[in-house]
Amino acid sequence: MICLGIEGTAHSIGVGLIKDVNKTCRVLINLIKTYKPEKGGIHPREAANHHAAYIADLIRDSIQKAKVDFNDIDLIAFSQGPGLGPCLRTAATAARALSLTLEKPLIGVNHCVAHLEIGRGTVKGCLDPVLLYVSGANTQVIAFAEGKYRVFGETLDVGIGNCLDKFGRAVGLEFPCGPKIEELAKNSTHYLSLPYSIKGMDIAFSGLLTAAENYAQKGKRLEDICYSMQETTFAMLTEVTERAMAHTEKQEVLLGGGVASNKRLQKMVQIMATDRGAKFFVPSRDLCVDNGAMIAWLGFLTYQSGQRMSIDESIINQRFRTDMMEVHWRG
Ligand code: AMP
Ligand code: MG
């Protein structure tokens, strides 16, 4: 079965084509176009206009580059939520139009669950992980338990990526700021004290963000602030992930989301996993960031487990929680 997936929850519009081969996911193509605001954060309407401008070309390019025919596509999947309303509606509209034109079934999926399933589908040995999902807007620790994907811990305010981007913006770094902060942090080992804020299984970044901005205003070395931000936030994330692994008795940890490409975060989580005798997995970068292939793969899993969706049911849900998705493809 070949499935075309459209991702459009926030800053990126992506189109991916996947084919299932012996229950694993073969990615045929995975194209992404990212909206970069000239200044400030993401404006939902402007991001949606960006997506609308590129989606048709992305679909055409993905078909051509994957060397398939429109008639070869068996299923259309799209990101139904969570995300920014105008962006979700743009992706959903394109998916509905394609489904009606090609007369192929349509399926909407949960974006966060897709980040986990693409790891299971593409990374060898990754079977039942705890996912540390670290992106711009989302920061969640997710695992399968009692028939559903459940959130074991999450941010109570901003996502880790947004926290890094907001700090970067305040000190004049270009968006996306995460990679620049990672580079700057490499030139320091001088730790500046920052709030370490864990509440039960949840975490909060806003106090830390304010403290980091205050350090910058007082003229502390930028490299030291970046280093301290990474050390503190990544330690918080690793702690909550480890506790989720202990509670669920899972022996695997998987990274997902744009911040998963950070080498220091990878290292910390890997050390934790090794100490527990657990396995550590991180998919390739293009499958960690928001992408169409992960949507296509989850669409395939959902469809082949018997679920169907009418056009009426394909309405987007900005607050589509991870544990709201019915999971019939796992035992
Ligand atoms: P996503 O929302 O999952 O597409 O991820 C985008 C976020 O990842 C942005 O906030 C980026 O700043 C962040 N990001 C990307 N690469 C890195 C990196 N190497 N280190 C830290 N954050 C990163
Ligand atoms: Mg994401």
Tab-separated table of C-alpha atoms and ligand atoms in Angstrom:
chain	number	residue	atom	x	y	z
A	1	MET	CA	0.000	0.000	0.000
A	2	ILE	CA	1.247	3.501	-0.838
A	3	CYS	CA	0.070	6.356	1.360
A	4	LEU	CA	0.531	10.087	0.802
A	5	GLY	CA	0.715	12.129	3.998
A	6	ILE	CA	0.302	15.874	4.423
A	7	GLU	CA	1.707	17.554	7.536
A	8	GLY	CA	0.674	21.118	8.365
A	9	THR	CA	0.367	21.744	12.084
A	10	ALA	CA	2.617	24.784	12.462
A	11	HIS	CA	5.594	26.314	10.637
A	12	SER	CA	6.144	23.500	8.127
A	13	ILE	CA	4.129	22.068	5.272
A	14	GLY	CA	5.291	18.595	4.347
A	15	VAL	CA	4.339	15.908	1.866
A	16	GLY	CA	5.594	12.352	2.250
A	17	LEU	CA	4.982	9.097	0.453
A	18	ILE	CA	5.449	5.780	2.221
A	19	LYS	CA	5.059	2.162	1.295
A	20	ASP	CA	4.679	-0.651	3.815
A	21	VAL	CA	7.196	-3.442	3.375
A	22	ASN	CA	6.912	-6.394	5.790
A	23	LYS	CA	5.282	-4.224	8.459
A	24	THR	CA	8.074	-1.646	8.281
A	25	CYS	CA	7.922	1.770	6.693
A	26	ARG	CA	9.780	2.534	3.486
A	27	VAL	CA	9.913	6.279	2.886
A	28	LEU	CA	9.653	6.949	-0.857
A	29	ILE	CA	9.884	10.715	-0.551
A	30	ASN	CA	9.647	13.309	2.215
A	31	LEU	CA	9.522	16.977	1.150
A	32	ILE	CA	9.261	19.859	3.635
A	33	LYS	CA	8.859	23.630	3.197
A	34	THR	CA	9.263	25.765	6.305
A	35	TYR	CA	7.803	29.200	6.934
A	36	LYS	CA	10.283	31.505	8.618
A	37	PRO	CA	8.808	34.676	10.119
A	38	GLU	CA	10.890	37.787	9.363
A	39	LYS	CA	10.547	38.843	12.968
A	40	GLY	CA	8.703	37.581	16.022
A	41	GLY	CA	7.005	34.215	16.406
A	42	ILE	CA	4.805	32.289	13.970
A	43	HIS	CA	1.752	34.230	12.787
A	44	PRO	CA	-0.846	31.462	12.159
A	45	ARG	CA	-2.515	33.148	9.181
A	46	GLU	CA	0.801	33.969	7.489
A	47	ALA	CA	2.060	30.429	8.048
A	48	ALA	CA	-1.186	29.089	6.528
A	49	ASN	CA	-0.780	31.392	3.496
A	50	HIS	CA	2.745	30.035	3.091
A	51	HIS	CA	1.428	26.459	3.213
A	52	ALA	CA	-1.341	27.240	0.707
A	53	ALA	CA	1.226	28.718	-1.671
A	54	TYR	CA	3.443	25.600	-1.638
A	55	ILE	CA	1.172	22.593	-1.092
A	56	ALA	CA	0.189	21.926	-4.722
A	57	ASP	CA	3.811	22.070	-5.928
A	58	LEU	CA	4.947	19.845	-3.056
A	59	ILE	CA	2.363	17.210	-3.941
A	60	ARG	CA	3.348	17.314	-7.621
A	61	ASP	CA	7.089	17.219	-6.820
A	62	SER	CA	6.718	14.338	-4.386
A	63	ILE	CA	4.892	12.234	-6.990
A	64	GLN	CA	7.516	12.995	-9.643
A	65	LYS	CA	10.572	12.496	-7.415
A	66	ALA	CA	9.234	9.243	-5.958
A	67	LYS	CA	8.548	8.081	-9.527
A	68	VAL	CA	5.011	6.999	-8.769
A	69	ASP	CA	1.762	7.792	-10.499
A	70	PHE	CA	-1.226	9.499	-8.856
A	71	ASN	CA	-3.110	6.250	-9.531
A	72	ASP	CA	-0.571	4.312	-7.421
A	73	ILE	CA	-1.665	6.133	-4.269
A	74	ASP	CA	-3.992	4.050	-2.097
A	75	LEU	CA	-4.632	6.400	0.812
A	76	ILE	CA	-4.415	10.103	1.744
A	77	ALA	CA	-3.479	10.984	5.340
A	78	PHE	CA	-3.241	14.392	6.999
A	79	SER	CA	-2.375	15.917	10.358
A	80	GLN	CA	-5.766	16.489	12.015
A	81	GLY	CA	-4.257	18.107	15.133
A	82	PRO	CA	-2.994	19.407	17.458
A	83	GLY	CA	-1.724	22.631	15.956
A	84	LEU	CA	-2.548	26.097	14.685
A	85	GLY	CA	-6.086	26.305	13.255
A	86	PRO	CA	-5.338	28.075	9.939
A	87	CYS	CA	-2.381	25.754	9.209
A	88	LEU	CA	-4.356	22.606	10.048
A	89	ARG	CA	-7.264	23.743	7.862
A	90	THR	CA	-4.964	24.384	4.900
A	91	ALA	CA	-3.424	20.904	5.084
A	92	ALA	CA	-6.817	19.262	5.670
A	93	THR	CA	-8.382	21.093	2.711
A	94	ALA	CA	-5.597	19.912	0.411
A	95	ALA	CA	-5.980	16.344	1.686
A	96	ARG	CA	-9.765	16.363	1.190
A	97	ALA	CA	-9.416	17.763	-2.330
A	98	LEU	CA	-6.867	15.097	-3.243
A	99	SER	CA	-8.976	12.334	-1.712
A	100	LEU	CA	-12.095	13.418	-3.619
A	101	THR	CA	-10.230	13.931	-6.909
A	102	LEU	CA	-8.373	10.605	-6.810
A	103	GLU	CA	-11.349	8.819	-5.203
A	104	LYS	CA	-9.037	7.420	-2.536
A	105	PRO	CA	-9.820	7.101	1.199
A	106	LEU	CA	-8.942	9.897	3.598
A	107	ILE	CA	-7.660	9.543	7.151
A	108	GLY	CA	-6.760	12.200	9.727
A	109	VAL	CA	-4.155	11.379	12.378
A	110	ASN	CA	-2.681	12.763	15.582
A	111	HIS	CA	0.597	14.591	14.972
A	112	CYS	CA	2.242	13.603	18.287
A	113	VAL	CA	1.467	9.905	17.860
A	114	ALA	CA	2.951	10.134	14.345
A	115	HIS	CA	6.300	11.238	15.842
A	116	LEU	CA	6.367	8.024	17.869
A	117	GLU	CA	5.125	5.644	15.187
A	118	ILE	CA	7.657	6.788	12.586
A	119	GLY	CA	10.390	5.732	15.029
A	120	ARG	CA	8.796	2.304	15.457
A	121	GLY	CA	8.291	2.018	11.715
A	122	THR	CA	11.751	3.017	10.527
A	123	VAL	CA	14.319	2.433	13.291
A	124	LYS	CA	15.468	-1.165	13.602
A	125	GLY	CA	14.885	-2.636	17.065
A	126	CYS	CA	12.563	0.168	18.179
A	127	LEU	CA	9.452	-1.728	19.281
A	128	ASP	CA	7.891	-0.245	22.395
A	129	PRO	CA	9.656	2.984	23.346
A	130	VAL	CA	9.036	5.877	25.663
A	131	LEU	CA	9.116	8.872	23.310
A	132	LEU	CA	10.707	12.114	24.424
A	133	TYR	CA	8.998	14.438	21.961
A	134	VAL	CA	10.790	17.762	21.897
A	135	SER	CA	9.705	20.268	19.285
A	136	GLY	CA	8.917	23.957	18.975
A	137	ALA	CA	5.441	23.995	20.472
A	138	ASN	CA	5.260	20.500	21.968
A	139	THR	CA	7.197	18.877	24.754
A	140	GLN	CA	5.778	15.560	25.935
A	141	VAL	CA	6.886	12.202	27.258
A	142	ILE	CA	4.631	9.638	25.566
A	143	ALA	CA	4.303	5.863	25.865
A	144	PHE	CA	1.825	3.140	25.009
A	145	ALA	CA	-0.074	1.895	28.052
A	146	GLU	CA	-3.468	0.244	28.544
A	147	GLY	CA	-4.448	0.428	24.886
A	148	LYS	CA	-3.543	4.047	24.166
A	149	TYR	CA	-0.674	6.452	23.765
A	150	ARG	CA	-0.559	8.363	26.992
A	151	VAL	CA	1.260	11.467	28.124
A	152	PHE	CA	3.403	10.761	31.173
A	153	GLY	CA	4.812	14.246	31.478
A	154	GLU	CA	4.747	17.482	29.554
A	155	THR	CA	5.539	21.154	29.626
A	156	LEU	CA	3.148	23.330	31.584
A	157	ASP	CA	4.005	26.422	29.556
A	158	VAL	CA	6.105	26.721	26.370
A	159	GLY	CA	7.693	23.909	24.397
A	160	ILE	CA	11.459	23.450	24.714
A	161	GLY	CA	12.042	24.625	21.123
A	162	ASN	CA	9.980	27.773	21.688
A	163	CYS	CA	11.898	28.410	24.910
A	164	LEU	CA	15.209	28.268	23.016
A	165	ASP	CA	13.798	30.320	20.117
A	166	LYS	CA	12.397	32.996	22.438
A	167	PHE	CA	15.709	33.361	24.208
A	168	GLY	CA	17.553	33.436	20.893
A	169	ARG	CA	15.235	36.111	19.560
A	170	ALA	CA	15.804	38.233	22.688
A	171	VAL	CA	19.572	38.176	22.115
A	172	GLY	CA	19.374	38.681	18.350
A	173	LEU	CA	19.927	35.168	16.975
A	174	GLU	CA	18.292	34.119	13.732
A	175	PHE	CA	15.315	31.674	13.714
A	176	PRO	CA	15.471	28.715	14.308
A	177	CYS	CA	17.683	29.512	17.297
A	178	GLY	CA	18.085	25.990	18.722
A	179	PRO	CA	20.988	25.026	16.411
A	180	LYS	CA	22.748	28.373	17.062
A	181	ILE	CA	22.392	27.919	20.825
A	182	GLU	CA	23.874	24.428	20.450
A	183	GLU	CA	26.911	25.867	18.631
A	184	LEU	CA	27.413	28.662	21.189
A	185	ALA	CA	27.081	26.200	24.088
A	186	LYS	CA	30.023	24.190	22.742
A	187	ASN	CA	32.309	27.091	23.703
A	188	SER	CA	31.533	27.002	27.402
A	189	THR	CA	31.686	24.792	30.458
A	190	HIS	CA	30.879	27.612	32.868
A	191	TYR	CA	27.523	26.863	34.480
A	192	LEU	CA	25.280	29.741	35.550
A	193	SER	CA	22.565	28.773	37.998
A	194	LEU	CA	19.046	28.571	36.451
A	195	PRO	CA	15.661	27.443	37.837
A	196	TYR	CA	15.215	23.660	37.582
A	197	SER	CA	11.470	23.355	37.456
A	198	ILE	CA	9.870	19.919	37.640
A	199	LYS	CA	6.345	19.572	39.052
A	200	GLY	CA	5.539	15.904	39.512
A	201	MET	CA	6.035	14.546	36.001
A	202	ASP	CA	5.581	17.934	34.322
A	203	ILE	CA	8.064	20.663	33.594
A	204	ALA	CA	8.026	24.435	33.206
A	205	PHE	CA	10.445	26.592	31.244
A	206	SER	CA	9.176	30.167	31.635
A	207	GLY	CA	11.047	30.956	34.873
A	208	LEU	CA	14.259	29.636	33.376
A	209	LEU	CA	13.667	31.684	30.213
A	210	THR	CA	13.248	34.896	32.232
A	211	ALA	CA	16.373	34.129	34.279
A	212	ALA	CA	18.384	33.468	31.102
A	213	GLU	CA	17.179	36.747	29.566
A	214	ASN	CA	18.157	38.547	32.771
A	215	TYR	CA	21.674	37.102	32.535
A	216	ALA	CA	21.897	38.407	28.965
A	217	GLN	CA	20.757	41.882	30.025
A	218	LYS	CA	23.405	41.897	32.762
A	219	GLY	CA	26.041	41.184	30.113
A	220	LYS	CA	26.920	37.593	31.016
A	221	ARG	CA	28.748	35.685	28.272
A	222	LEU	CA	26.246	34.387	25.723
A	223	GLU	CA	28.109	31.077	25.410
A	224	ASP	CA	27.781	30.507	29.175
A	225	ILE	CA	24.047	31.258	29.145
A	226	CYS	CA	23.452	28.919	26.186
A	227	TYR	CA	25.473	26.168	27.869
A	228	SER	CA	23.559	26.598	31.132
A	229	MET	CA	20.182	26.624	29.393
A	230	GLN	CA	20.980	23.372	27.583
A	231	GLU	CA	22.364	21.666	30.686
A	232	THR	CA	19.346	22.631	32.804
A	233	THR	CA	16.474	22.080	30.366
A	234	PHE	CA	17.915	18.831	28.985
A	235	ALA	CA	18.509	17.492	32.500
A	236	MET	CA	14.853	18.227	33.337
A	237	LEU	CA	13.697	16.423	30.195
A	238	THR	CA	15.966	13.463	30.864
A	239	GLU	CA	14.790	13.152	34.464
A	240	VAL	CA	11.095	13.032	33.543
A	241	THR	CA	11.794	10.587	30.714
A	242	GLU	CA	13.702	8.297	33.027
A	243	ARG	CA	10.890	8.323	35.571
A	244	ALA	CA	8.371	7.473	32.823
A	245	MET	CA	10.582	4.543	31.801
A	246	ALA	CA	10.730	3.332	35.393
A	247	HIS	CA	6.946	3.599	35.863
A	248	THR	CA	6.085	1.871	32.593
A	249	GLU	CA	8.975	-0.614	32.841
A	250	LYS	CA	9.924	0.099	29.238
A	251	GLN	CA	13.400	-0.736	28.012
A	252	GLU	CA	13.597	1.673	25.078
A	253	VAL	CA	13.739	5.427	24.687
A	254	LEU	CA	13.114	7.265	21.413
A	255	LEU	CA	13.710	10.920	20.571
A	256	GLY	CA	11.439	12.922	18.267
A	257	GLY	CA	10.815	16.544	17.279
A	258	GLY	CA	13.188	19.208	15.961
A	259	VAL	CA	15.175	19.554	19.199
A	260	ALA	CA	16.008	15.824	18.994
A	261	SER	CA	18.825	16.700	16.581
A	262	ASN	CA	20.687	18.399	19.436
A	263	LYS	CA	23.805	16.311	20.152
A	264	ARG	CA	23.995	17.292	23.809
A	265	LEU	CA	20.394	16.217	24.431
A	266	GLN	CA	21.054	12.955	22.583
A	267	LYS	CA	24.109	12.353	24.749
A	268	MET	CA	22.310	12.975	28.032
A	269	VAL	CA	19.389	10.701	27.162
A	270	GLN	CA	21.771	8.051	25.873
A	271	ILE	CA	23.765	8.079	29.128
A	272	MET	CA	20.528	7.694	31.098
A	273	ALA	CA	19.422	4.796	28.871
A	274	THR	CA	22.790	3.032	29.138
A	275	ASP	CA	22.741	3.388	32.934
A	276	ARG	CA	19.352	1.661	33.007
A	277	GLY	CA	20.389	-1.048	30.552
A	278	ALA	CA	17.856	0.345	28.061
A	279	LYS	CA	18.116	1.004	24.320
A	280	PHE	CA	18.361	4.494	22.859
A	281	PHE	CA	17.004	5.443	19.431
A	282	VAL	CA	16.920	8.606	17.367
A	283	PRO	CA	15.504	8.647	13.813
A	284	SER	CA	17.196	10.562	10.983
A	285	ARG	CA	16.747	14.333	11.176
A	286	ASP	CA	14.184	14.544	8.344
A	287	LEU	CA	11.983	12.069	10.226
A	288	CYS	CA	12.431	13.878	13.587
A	289	VAL	CA	11.187	17.266	12.392
A	290	ASP	CA	7.566	17.765	11.352
A	291	ASN	CA	7.197	15.809	8.126
A	292	GLY	CA	4.666	14.224	5.790
A	293	ALA	CA	6.170	10.713	5.871
A	294	MET	CA	5.305	10.222	9.549
A	295	ILE	CA	1.729	11.326	8.852
A	296	ALA	CA	1.546	8.915	5.907
A	297	TRP	CA	2.882	6.026	8.011
A	298	LEU	CA	0.419	6.609	10.862
A	299	GLY	CA	-2.344	6.991	8.268
A	300	PHE	CA	-1.415	3.588	6.892
A	301	LEU	CA	-1.397	1.973	10.371
A	302	THR	CA	-4.743	3.513	11.238
A	303	TYR	CA	-6.360	2.470	7.948
A	304	GLN	CA	-5.055	-1.067	7.895
A	305	SER	CA	-6.330	-1.571	11.449
A	306	GLY	CA	-9.832	-1.020	10.098
A	307	GLN	CA	-10.517	2.619	10.880
A	308	ARG	CA	-12.308	4.774	8.298
A	309	MET	CA	-13.070	8.481	8.105
A	310	SER	CA	-15.766	10.307	6.166
A	311	ILE	CA	-15.255	13.861	4.906
A	312	ASP	CA	-17.636	15.032	7.668
A	313	GLU	CA	-15.406	13.429	10.295
A	314	SER	CA	-12.260	15.009	8.887
A	315	ILE	CA	-12.774	18.311	10.716
A	316	ILE	CA	-9.539	19.504	12.312
A	317	ASN	CA	-8.990	19.591	16.070
A	318	GLN	CA	-6.509	22.159	17.383
A	319	ARG	CA	-6.607	20.438	20.782
A	320	PHE	CA	-6.308	16.845	19.589
A	321	ARG	CA	-4.664	15.275	22.649
A	322	THR	CA	-2.286	12.361	22.264
A	323	ASP	CA	-4.563	10.033	24.274
A	324	MET	CA	-7.648	10.920	22.198
A	325	MET	CA	-6.470	8.819	19.256
A	326	GLU	CA	-7.980	5.345	19.008
A	327	VAL	CA	-5.163	2.778	18.710
A	328	HIS	CA	-6.268	-0.462	17.049
A	329	TRP	CA	-2.991	-1.425	15.386
A	330	ARG	CA	-1.176	-2.416	18.584
A	331	GLY	CA	-1.990	-5.496	20.605
B	1	AMP	P1	9.742	21.104	15.220
B	1	AMP	O1	8.715	22.038	15.825
B	1	AMP	O2	9.648	19.716	15.751
B	1	AMP	O3	9.794	21.138	13.723
B	1	AMP	O4	11.172	21.641	15.708
B	1	AMP	C1	11.561	22.985	15.556
B	1	AMP	C2	12.331	23.418	16.784
B	1	AMP	O5	13.542	22.649	16.919
B	1	AMP	C3	12.753	24.871	16.752
B	1	AMP	O6	12.329	25.454	17.971
B	1	AMP	C4	14.275	24.819	16.670
B	1	AMP	O7	14.910	25.891	17.327
B	1	AMP	C5	14.583	23.503	17.345
B	1	AMP	N1	15.859	22.906	16.961
B	1	AMP	C6	16.245	22.482	15.730
B	1	AMP	N2	17.519	22.011	15.760
B	1	AMP	C7	17.944	22.141	17.047
B	1	AMP	C8	19.168	21.832	17.740
B	1	AMP	N3	20.213	21.321	17.102
B	1	AMP	N4	19.218	22.092	19.059
B	1	AMP	C9	18.166	22.613	19.722
B	1	AMP	N5	17.000	22.929	19.125
B	1	AMP	C10	16.885	22.693	17.808
B	2	MG	MG	6.101	17.990	15.703
